[in-house]
PDB file of C-alpha atoms in Angstrom:
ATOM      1  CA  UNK A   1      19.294 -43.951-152.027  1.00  0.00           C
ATOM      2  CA  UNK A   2      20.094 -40.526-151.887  1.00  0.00           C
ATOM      3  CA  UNK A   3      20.162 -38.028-154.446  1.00  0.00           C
ATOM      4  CA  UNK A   4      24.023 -37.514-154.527  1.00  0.00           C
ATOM      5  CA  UNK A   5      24.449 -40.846-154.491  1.00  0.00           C
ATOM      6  CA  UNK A   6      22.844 -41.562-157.335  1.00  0.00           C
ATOM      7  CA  UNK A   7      24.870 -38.548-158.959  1.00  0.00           C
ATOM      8  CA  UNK A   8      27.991 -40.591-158.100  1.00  0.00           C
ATOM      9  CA  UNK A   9      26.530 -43.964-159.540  1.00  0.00           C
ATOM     10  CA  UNK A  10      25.118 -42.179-163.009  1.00  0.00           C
ATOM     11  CA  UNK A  11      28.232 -40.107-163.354  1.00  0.00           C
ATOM     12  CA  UNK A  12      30.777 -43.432-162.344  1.00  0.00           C
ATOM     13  CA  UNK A  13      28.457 -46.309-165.136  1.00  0.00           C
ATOM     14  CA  UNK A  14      28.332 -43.017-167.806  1.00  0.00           C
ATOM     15  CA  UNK A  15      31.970 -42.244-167.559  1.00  0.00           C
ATOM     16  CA  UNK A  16      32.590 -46.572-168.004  1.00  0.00           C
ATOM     17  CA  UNK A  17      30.185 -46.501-170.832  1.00  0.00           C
ATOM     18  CA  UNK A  18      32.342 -43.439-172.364  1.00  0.00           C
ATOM     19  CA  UNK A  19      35.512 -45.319-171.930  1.00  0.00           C
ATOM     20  CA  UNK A  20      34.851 -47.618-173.851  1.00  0.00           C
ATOM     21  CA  UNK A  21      33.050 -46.210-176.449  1.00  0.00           C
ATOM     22  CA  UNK A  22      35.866 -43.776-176.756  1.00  0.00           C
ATOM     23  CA  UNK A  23      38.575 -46.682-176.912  1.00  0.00           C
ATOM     24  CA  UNK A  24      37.000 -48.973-178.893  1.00  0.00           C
ATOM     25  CA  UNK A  25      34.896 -47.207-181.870  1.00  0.00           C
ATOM     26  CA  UNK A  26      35.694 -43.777-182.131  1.00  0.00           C
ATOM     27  CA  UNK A  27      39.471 -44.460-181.645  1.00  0.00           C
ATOM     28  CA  UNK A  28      40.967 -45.229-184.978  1.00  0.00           C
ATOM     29  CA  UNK A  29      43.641 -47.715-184.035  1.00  0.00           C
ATOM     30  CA  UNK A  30      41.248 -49.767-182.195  1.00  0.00           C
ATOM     31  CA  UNK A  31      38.868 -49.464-184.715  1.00  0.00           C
ATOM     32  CA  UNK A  32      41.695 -51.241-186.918  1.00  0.00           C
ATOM     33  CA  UNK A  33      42.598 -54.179-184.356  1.00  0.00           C
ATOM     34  CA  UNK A  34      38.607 -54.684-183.376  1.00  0.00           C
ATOM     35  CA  UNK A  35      36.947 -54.129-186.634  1.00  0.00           C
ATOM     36  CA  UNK A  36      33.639 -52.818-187.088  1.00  0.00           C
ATOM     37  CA  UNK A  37      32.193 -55.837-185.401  1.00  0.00           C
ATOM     38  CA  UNK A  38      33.688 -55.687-181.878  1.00  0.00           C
ATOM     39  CA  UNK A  39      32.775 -52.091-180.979  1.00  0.00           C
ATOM     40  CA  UNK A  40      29.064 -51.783-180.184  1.00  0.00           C
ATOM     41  CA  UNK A  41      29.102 -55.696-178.795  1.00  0.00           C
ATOM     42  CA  UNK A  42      31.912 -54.072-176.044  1.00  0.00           C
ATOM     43  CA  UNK A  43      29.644 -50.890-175.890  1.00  0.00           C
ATOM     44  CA  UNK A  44      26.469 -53.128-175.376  1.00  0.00           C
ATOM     45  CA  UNK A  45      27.887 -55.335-172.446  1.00  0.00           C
ATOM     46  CA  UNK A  46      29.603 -52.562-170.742  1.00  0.00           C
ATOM     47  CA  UNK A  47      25.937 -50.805-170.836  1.00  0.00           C
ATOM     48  CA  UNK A  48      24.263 -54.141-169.874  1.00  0.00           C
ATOM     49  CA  UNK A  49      26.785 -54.838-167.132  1.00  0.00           C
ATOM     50  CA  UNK A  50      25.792 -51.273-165.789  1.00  0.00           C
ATOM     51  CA  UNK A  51      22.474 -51.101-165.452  1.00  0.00           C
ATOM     52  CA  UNK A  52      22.594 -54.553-164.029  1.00  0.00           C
ATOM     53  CA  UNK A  53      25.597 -54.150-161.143  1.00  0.00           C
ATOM     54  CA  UNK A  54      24.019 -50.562-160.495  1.00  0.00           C
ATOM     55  CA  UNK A  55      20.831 -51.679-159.959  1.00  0.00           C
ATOM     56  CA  UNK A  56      21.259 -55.429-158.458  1.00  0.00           C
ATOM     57  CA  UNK A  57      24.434 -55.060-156.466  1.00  0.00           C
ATOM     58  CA  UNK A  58      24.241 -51.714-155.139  1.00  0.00           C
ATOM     59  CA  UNK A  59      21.032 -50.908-153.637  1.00  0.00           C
ATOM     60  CA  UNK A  60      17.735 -52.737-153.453  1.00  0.00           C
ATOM     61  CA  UNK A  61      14.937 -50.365-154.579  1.00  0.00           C
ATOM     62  CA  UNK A  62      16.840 -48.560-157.207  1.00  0.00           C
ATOM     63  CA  UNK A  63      16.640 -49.557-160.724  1.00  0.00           C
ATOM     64  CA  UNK A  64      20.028 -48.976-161.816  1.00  0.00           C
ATOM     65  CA  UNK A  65      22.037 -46.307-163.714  1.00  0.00           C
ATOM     66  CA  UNK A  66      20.088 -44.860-166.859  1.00  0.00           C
ATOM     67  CA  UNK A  67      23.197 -43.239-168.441  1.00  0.00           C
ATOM     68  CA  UNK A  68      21.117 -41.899-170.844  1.00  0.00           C
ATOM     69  CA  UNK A  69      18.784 -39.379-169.647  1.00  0.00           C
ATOM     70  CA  UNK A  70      16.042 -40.090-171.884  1.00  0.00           C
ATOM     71  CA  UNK A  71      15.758 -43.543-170.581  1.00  0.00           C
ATOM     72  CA  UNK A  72      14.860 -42.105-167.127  1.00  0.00           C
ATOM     73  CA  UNK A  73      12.471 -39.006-168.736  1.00  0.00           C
ATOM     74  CA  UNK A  74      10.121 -41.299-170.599  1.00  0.00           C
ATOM     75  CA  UNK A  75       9.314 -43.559-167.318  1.00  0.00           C
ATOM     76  CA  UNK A  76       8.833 -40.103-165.320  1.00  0.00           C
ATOM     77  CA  UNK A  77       6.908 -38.302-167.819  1.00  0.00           C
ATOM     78  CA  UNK A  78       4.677 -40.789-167.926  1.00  0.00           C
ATOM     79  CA  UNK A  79       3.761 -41.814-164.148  1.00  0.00           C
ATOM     80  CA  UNK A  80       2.723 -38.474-164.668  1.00  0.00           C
ATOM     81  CA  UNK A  81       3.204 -37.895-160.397  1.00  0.00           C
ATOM     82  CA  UNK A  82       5.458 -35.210-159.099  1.00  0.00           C
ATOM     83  CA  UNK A  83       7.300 -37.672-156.952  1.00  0.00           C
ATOM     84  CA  UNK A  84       8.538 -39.201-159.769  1.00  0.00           C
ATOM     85  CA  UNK A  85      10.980 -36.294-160.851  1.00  0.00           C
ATOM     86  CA  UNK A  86      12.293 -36.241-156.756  1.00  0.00           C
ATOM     87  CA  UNK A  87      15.910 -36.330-157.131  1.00  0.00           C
ATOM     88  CA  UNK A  88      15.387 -36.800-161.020  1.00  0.00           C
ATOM     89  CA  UNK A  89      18.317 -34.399-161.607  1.00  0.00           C
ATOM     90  CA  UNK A  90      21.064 -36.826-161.076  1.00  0.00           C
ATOM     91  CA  UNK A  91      20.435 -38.731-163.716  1.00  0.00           C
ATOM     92  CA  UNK A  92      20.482 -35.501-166.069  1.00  0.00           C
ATOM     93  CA  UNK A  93      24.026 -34.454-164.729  1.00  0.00           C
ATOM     94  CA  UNK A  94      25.608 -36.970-164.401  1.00  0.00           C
ATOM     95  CA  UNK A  95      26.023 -38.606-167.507  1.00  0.00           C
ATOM     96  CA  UNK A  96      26.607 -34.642-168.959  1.00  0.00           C
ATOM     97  CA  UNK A  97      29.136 -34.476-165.901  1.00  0.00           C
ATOM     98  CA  UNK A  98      30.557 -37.677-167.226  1.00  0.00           C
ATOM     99  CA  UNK A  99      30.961 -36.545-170.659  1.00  0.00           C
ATOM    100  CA  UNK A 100      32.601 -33.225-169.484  1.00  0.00           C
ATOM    101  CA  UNK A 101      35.140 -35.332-167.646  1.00  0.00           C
ATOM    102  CA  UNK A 102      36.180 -37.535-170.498  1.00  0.00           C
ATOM    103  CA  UNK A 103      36.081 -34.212-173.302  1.00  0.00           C
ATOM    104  CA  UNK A 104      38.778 -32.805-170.763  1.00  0.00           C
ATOM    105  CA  UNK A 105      40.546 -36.391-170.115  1.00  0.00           C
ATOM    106  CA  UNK A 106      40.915 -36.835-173.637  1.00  0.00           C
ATOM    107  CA  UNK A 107      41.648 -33.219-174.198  1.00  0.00           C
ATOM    108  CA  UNK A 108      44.347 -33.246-171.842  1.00  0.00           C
ATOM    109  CA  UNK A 109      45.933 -36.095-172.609  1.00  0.00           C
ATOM    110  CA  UNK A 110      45.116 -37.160-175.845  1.00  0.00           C
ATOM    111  CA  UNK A 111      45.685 -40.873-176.813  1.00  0.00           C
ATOM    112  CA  UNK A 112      49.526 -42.038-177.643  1.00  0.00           C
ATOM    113  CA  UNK A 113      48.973 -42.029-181.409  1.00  0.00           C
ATOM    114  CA  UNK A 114      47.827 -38.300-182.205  1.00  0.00           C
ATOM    115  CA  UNK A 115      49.657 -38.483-184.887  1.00  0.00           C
ATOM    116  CA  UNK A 116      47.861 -40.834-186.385  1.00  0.00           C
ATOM    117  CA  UNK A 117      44.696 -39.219-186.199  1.00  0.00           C
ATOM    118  CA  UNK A 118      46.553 -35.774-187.619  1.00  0.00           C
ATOM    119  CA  UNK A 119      47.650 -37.766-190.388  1.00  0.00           C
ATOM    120  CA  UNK A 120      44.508 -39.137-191.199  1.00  0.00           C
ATOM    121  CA  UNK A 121      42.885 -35.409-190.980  1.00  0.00           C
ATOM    122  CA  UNK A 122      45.633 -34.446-193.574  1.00  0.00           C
ATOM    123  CA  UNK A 123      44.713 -37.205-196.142  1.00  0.00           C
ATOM    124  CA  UNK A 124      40.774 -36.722-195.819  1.00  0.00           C
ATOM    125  CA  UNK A 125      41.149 -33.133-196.466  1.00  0.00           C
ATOM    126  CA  UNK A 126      44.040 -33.227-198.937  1.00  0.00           C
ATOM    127  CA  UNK A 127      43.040 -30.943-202.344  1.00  0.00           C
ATOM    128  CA  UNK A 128      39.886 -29.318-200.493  1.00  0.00           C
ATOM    129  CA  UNK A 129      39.502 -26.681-198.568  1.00  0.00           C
ATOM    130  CA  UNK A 130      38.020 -26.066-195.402  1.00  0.00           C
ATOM    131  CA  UNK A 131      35.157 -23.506-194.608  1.00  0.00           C
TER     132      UNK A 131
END
């Protein structure tokens, strides 16, 4: 597997991983209709469904997306070989690539209850004020 390529799987499994972190637990209306329960079990399985169609399904001899680059560092750093860091960039950029994307997606187009998160800033910081 090529270098790019694996950009486009790291960057494609982080940005899945983001989506649903950022929809289910740091989105305050689904943090009301899941609970505080729900959220890391969808995070988990969307990680564990990842790593295992990325590295099962796609290619044989590739162990699947890291989306985290420390999980891919550690391994490397360790072999202690030069040909272990060959291509090792894509799994540093792409999840950052991946978390540049969804800053800008949810920048751009926030989700349809701003409001509710503007109201929610008004009540925490009600009587205070801010630095």
């Amino acid at each position: 597997m090529t270098a790019g390529s694996q950009f486009v799987v790291e960057f494609i499994f982080s940005m899945v991983v983001l989506i649903v972190a950022y929809g289910t637990a740091f989105n305050v209306k689904q943090g009301e209709i899941f609970g505080p329960v729900l959220a890391p079990l969808f995070i988990g399985t969307a990680i564990s469904i990842g790593i295992f169609s990325s590295g099962t399904l796609i290619s044989t001899g590739y162990s699947g997306a890291a989306m985290n680059p420390a999980r891919c560092f550690g391994p490397a750093a360790i072999s202690g070989t030069s040909a272990s860091f060959d291509g090792h960039w894509a799994y540093w950029v792409g999840p950052f690539c991946a978390g540049a994307v969804n800053a800008a997606v949810y920048a751009i187009a926030p989700p349809h209850h701003k409001d509710l998160y503007e109201k929610e800033a008004k009540k925490a910081t009600r009587g205070r004020r801010l630095p």
